[in-house]
Tab-separated table of C-alpha atoms in Angstrom:
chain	number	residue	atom	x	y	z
A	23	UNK	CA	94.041	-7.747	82.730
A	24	UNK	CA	94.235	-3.964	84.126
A	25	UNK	CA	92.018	-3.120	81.271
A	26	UNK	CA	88.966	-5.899	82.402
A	27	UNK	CA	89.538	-4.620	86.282
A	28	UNK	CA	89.002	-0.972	84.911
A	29	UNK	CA	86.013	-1.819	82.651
A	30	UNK	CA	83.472	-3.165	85.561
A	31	UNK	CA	84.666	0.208	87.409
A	32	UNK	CA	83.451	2.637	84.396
A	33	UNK	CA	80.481	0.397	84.190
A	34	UNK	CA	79.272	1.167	88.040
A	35	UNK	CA	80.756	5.089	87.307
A	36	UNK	CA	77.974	5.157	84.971
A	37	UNK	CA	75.353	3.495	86.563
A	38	UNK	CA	76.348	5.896	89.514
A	39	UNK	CA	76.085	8.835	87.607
A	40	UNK	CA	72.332	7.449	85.714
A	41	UNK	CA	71.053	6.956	89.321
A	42	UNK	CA	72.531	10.562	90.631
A	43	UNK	CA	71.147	12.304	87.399
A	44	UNK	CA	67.578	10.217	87.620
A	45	UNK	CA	66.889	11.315	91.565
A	46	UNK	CA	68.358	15.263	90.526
A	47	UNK	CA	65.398	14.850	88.165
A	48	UNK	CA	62.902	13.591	90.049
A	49	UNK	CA	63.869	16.040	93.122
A	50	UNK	CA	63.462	18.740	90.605
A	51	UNK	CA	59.904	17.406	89.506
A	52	UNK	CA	58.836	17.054	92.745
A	53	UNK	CA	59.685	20.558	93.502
A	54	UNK	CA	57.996	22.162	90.517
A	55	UNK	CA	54.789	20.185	91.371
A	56	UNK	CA	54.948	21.042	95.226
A	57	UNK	CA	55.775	24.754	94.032
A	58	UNK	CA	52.683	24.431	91.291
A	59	UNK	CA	50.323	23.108	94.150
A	60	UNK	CA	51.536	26.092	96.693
A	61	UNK	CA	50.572	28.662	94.304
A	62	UNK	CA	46.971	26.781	93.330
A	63	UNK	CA	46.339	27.128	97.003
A	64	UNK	CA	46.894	30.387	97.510
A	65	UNK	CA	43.505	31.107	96.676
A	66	UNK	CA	41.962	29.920	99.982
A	67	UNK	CA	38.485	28.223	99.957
A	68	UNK	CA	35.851	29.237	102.428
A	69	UNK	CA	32.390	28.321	103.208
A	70	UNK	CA	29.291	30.024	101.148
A	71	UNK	CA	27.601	32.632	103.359
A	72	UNK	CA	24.243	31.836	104.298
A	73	UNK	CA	21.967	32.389	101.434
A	74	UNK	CA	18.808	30.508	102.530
A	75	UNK	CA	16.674	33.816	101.974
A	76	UNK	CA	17.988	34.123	98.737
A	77	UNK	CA	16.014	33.505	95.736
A	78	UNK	CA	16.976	34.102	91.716
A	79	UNK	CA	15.002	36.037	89.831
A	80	UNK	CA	15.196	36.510	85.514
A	81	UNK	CA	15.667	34.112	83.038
A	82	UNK	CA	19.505	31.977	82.679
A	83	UNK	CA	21.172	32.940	79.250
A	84	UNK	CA	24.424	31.604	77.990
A	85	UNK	CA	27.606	32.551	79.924
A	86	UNK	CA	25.461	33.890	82.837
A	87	UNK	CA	26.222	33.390	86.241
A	88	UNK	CA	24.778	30.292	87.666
A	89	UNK	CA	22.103	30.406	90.589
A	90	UNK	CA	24.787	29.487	93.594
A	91	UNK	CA	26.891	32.107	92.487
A	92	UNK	CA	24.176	34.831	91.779
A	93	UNK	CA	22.565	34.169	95.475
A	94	UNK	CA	26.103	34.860	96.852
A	95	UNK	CA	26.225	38.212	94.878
A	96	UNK	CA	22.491	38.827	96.058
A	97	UNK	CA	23.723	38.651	99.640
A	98	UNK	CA	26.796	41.143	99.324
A	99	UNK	CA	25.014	43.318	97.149
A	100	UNK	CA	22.341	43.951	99.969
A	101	UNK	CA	25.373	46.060	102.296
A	102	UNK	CA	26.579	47.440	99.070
A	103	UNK	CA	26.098	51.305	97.781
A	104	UNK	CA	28.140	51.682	94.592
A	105	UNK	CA	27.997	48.137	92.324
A	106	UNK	CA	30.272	48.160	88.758
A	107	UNK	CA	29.732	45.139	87.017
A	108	UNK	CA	32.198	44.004	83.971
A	109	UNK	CA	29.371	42.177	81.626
A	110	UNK	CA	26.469	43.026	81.492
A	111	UNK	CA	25.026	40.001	78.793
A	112	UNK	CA	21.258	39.639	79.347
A	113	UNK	CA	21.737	41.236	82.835
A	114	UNK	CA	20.074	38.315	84.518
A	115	UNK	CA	22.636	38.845	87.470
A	116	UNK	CA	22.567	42.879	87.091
A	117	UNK	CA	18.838	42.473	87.504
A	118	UNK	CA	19.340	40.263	90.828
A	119	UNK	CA	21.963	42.644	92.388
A	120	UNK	CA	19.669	45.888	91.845
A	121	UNK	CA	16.755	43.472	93.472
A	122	UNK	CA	18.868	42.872	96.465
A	123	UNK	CA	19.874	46.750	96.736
A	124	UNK	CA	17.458	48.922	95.069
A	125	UNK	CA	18.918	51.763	97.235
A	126	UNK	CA	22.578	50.949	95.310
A	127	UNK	CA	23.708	52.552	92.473
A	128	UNK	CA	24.564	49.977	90.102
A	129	UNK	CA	26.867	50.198	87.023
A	130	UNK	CA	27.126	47.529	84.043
A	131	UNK	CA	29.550	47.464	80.884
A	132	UNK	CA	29.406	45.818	77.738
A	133	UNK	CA	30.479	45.648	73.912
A	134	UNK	CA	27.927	47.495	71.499
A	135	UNK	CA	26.895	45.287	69.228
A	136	UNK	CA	30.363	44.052	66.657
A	137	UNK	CA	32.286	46.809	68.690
A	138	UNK	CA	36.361	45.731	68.377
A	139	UNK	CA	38.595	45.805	71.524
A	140	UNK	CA	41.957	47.062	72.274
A	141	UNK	CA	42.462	43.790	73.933
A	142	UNK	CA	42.831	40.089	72.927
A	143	UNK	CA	39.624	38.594	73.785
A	144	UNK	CA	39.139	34.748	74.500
A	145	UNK	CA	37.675	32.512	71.338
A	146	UNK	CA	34.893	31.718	73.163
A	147	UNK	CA	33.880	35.216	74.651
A	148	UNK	CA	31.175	35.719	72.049
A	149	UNK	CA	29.167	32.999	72.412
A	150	UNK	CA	28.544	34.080	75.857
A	151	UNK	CA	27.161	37.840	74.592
A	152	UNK	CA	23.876	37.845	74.422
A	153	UNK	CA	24.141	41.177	71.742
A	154	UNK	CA	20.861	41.234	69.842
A	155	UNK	CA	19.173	41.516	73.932
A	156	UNK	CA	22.324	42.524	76.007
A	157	UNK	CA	20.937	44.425	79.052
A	158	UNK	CA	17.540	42.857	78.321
A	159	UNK	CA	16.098	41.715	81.892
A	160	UNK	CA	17.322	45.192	83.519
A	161	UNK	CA	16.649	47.939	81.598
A	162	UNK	CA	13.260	48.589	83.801
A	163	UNK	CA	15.724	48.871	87.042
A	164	UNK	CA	16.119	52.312	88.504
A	165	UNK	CA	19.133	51.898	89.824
A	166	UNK	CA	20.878	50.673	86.694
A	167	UNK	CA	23.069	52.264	84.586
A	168	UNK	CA	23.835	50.748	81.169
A	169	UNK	CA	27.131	51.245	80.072
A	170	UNK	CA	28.269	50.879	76.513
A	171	UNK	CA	32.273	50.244	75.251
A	172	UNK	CA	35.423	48.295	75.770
A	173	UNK	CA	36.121	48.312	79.227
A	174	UNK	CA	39.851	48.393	78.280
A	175	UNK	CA	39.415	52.222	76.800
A	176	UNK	CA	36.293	53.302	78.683
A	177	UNK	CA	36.460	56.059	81.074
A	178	UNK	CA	35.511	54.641	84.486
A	179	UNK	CA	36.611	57.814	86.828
A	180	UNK	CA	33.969	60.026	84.659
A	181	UNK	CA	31.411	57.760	84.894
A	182	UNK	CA	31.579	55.423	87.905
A	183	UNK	CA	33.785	57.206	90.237
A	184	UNK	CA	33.985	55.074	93.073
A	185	UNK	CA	32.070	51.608	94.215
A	186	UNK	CA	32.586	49.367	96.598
A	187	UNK	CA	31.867	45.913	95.473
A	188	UNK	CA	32.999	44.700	91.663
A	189	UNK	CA	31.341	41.893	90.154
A	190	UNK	CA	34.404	40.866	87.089
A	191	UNK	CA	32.720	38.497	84.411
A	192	UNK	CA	33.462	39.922	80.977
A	193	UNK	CA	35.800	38.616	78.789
A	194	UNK	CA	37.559	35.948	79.647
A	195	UNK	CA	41.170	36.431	78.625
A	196	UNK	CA	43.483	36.732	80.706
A	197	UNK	CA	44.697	40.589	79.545
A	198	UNK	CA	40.799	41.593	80.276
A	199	UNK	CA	40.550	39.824	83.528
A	200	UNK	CA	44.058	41.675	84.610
A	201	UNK	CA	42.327	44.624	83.165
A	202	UNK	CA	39.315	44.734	84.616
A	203	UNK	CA	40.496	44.095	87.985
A	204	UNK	CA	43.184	46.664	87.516
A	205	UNK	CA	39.602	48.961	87.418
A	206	UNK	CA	38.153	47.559	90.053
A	207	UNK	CA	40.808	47.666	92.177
A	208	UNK	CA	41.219	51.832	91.322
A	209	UNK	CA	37.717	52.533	92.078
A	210	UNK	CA	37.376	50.648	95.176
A	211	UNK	CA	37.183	52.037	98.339
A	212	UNK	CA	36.268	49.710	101.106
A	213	UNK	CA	34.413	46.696	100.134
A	214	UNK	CA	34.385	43.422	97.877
A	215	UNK	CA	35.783	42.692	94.467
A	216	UNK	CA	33.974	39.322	92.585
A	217	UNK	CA	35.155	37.046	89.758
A	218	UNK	CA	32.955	34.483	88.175
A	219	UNK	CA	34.803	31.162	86.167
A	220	UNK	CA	37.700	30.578	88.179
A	221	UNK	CA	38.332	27.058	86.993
A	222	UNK	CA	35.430	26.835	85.128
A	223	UNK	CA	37.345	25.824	81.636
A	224	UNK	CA	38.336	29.363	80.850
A	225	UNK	CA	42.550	29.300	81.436
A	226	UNK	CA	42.783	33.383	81.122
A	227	UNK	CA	40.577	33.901	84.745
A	228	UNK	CA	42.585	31.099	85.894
A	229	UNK	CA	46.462	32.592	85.006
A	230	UNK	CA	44.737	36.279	85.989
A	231	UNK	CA	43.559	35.216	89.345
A	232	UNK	CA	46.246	32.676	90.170
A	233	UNK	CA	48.859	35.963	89.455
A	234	UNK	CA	46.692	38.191	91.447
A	235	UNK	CA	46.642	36.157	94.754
A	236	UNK	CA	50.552	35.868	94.641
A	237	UNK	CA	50.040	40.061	95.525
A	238	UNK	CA	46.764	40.427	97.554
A	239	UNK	CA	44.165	37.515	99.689
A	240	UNK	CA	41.532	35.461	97.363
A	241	UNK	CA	39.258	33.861	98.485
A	242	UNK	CA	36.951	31.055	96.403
A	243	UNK	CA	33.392	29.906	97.853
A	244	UNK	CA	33.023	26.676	98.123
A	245	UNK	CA	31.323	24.684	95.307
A	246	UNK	CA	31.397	27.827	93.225
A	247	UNK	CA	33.960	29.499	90.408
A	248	UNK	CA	33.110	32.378	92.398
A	249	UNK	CA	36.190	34.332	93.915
A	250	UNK	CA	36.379	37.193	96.028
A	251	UNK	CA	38.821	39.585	97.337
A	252	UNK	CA	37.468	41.852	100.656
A	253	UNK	CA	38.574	44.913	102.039
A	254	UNK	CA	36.771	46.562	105.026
């Protein structure tokens, strides 16, 4: 008899101790996916700057920057005086920027043709390198200077020395996109900082930038994978 009353008490111990366990669990889910959702947000959104009397100029090539994107740079570029741009590929966009600001001095970087890095790059960097034409559609531009090498090694104080606006969009792993900004942010002195393919498929920008705005304000136009940073 003592042993029945005791059985139905164990029985609702453990259905006690299920249900405790099961909300613990979800409280703890919850939590993670509020926490997740914080941290996507810190990158605020903002509206795109008006652009209406922008117009792209050059031909599109893979991995470039699409037309939203380059009008944006087109319009920052045009208050800018020292440009360094990570990725040079056809130089569709490096062409734009010098059209904006022909007064600018404008830097671009990218691999020599089958050059190896000191970083890992992403597995889909190189079919966004235009090699056999990189720098194509801006080699005519005064105000460009080609740069060749792995941004990772290259000597930016010698050759760039200062800028103030930082257009990222080499490779796409997250150790270059940490790297590269880890440049940019050196060189800069007051201005803007830009990186293309924030959740545009390529997880590297995304853990990079998602790190980076736990330290300092992003800020993503809207509609775009565009993201800047601004100091002034």
């Amino acid at each position: 008899m003592e042993r029945e009353e005791k059985e139905p008490r164990r029985r609702r111990a453990r259905q006690h101790h299920v249900a405790k366990e099961s909300r613990r669990f979800q409280a703890q889910r919850q939590a993670r996916r509020q926490a997740k959702e914080e941290k996507r947000q810190m990158i605020t959104t903002i509206p795109i700057p008006d652009i209406s009397n922008e117009s792209v100029i050059g031909t599109p090539s893979n991995g470039s920057c699409d037309d939203l994107g380059t009008m944006i740079l087109r319009h920052f570029a045009r208050s800018a005086v020292r440009i360094l741009e990570f990725g040079t590929n056809a130089g569709r966009t490096t062409l734009n920027m010098s059209d904006a600001s022909p007064k600018a001095s404008l830097f671009t970087i990218d691999l020599a043709v089958n050059e190896s890095t000191k970083l890992p790059q992403h597995g889909n960097d190189s079919s966004c390198r235009a090699s056999t034409d990189c720098a194509s559609q801006c080699r005519m531009c005064d105000n460009v200077t080609c740069l060749t090498g792995d941004s990772a090694t290259f000597d930016f104080n010698s050759a760039v020395s200062w800028i103030d606006m930082a257009f990222i969009d080499g490779s796409h792993s997250q150790e270059y996109v940490e790297n590269d900004s880890a440049i940019a942010f050196a060189l800069l002195r007051k201005g803007r900082i830009f990186w293309h393919d924030y959740h545009g498929g390529w997880d590297g920008v995304n853990i990079a930038l998602d790190k980076l705005a736990e330290t300092v304000p992003l800020f993503l136009f809207e509609n775009t994978s565009l993201v800047m940073f601004e100091s002034l």
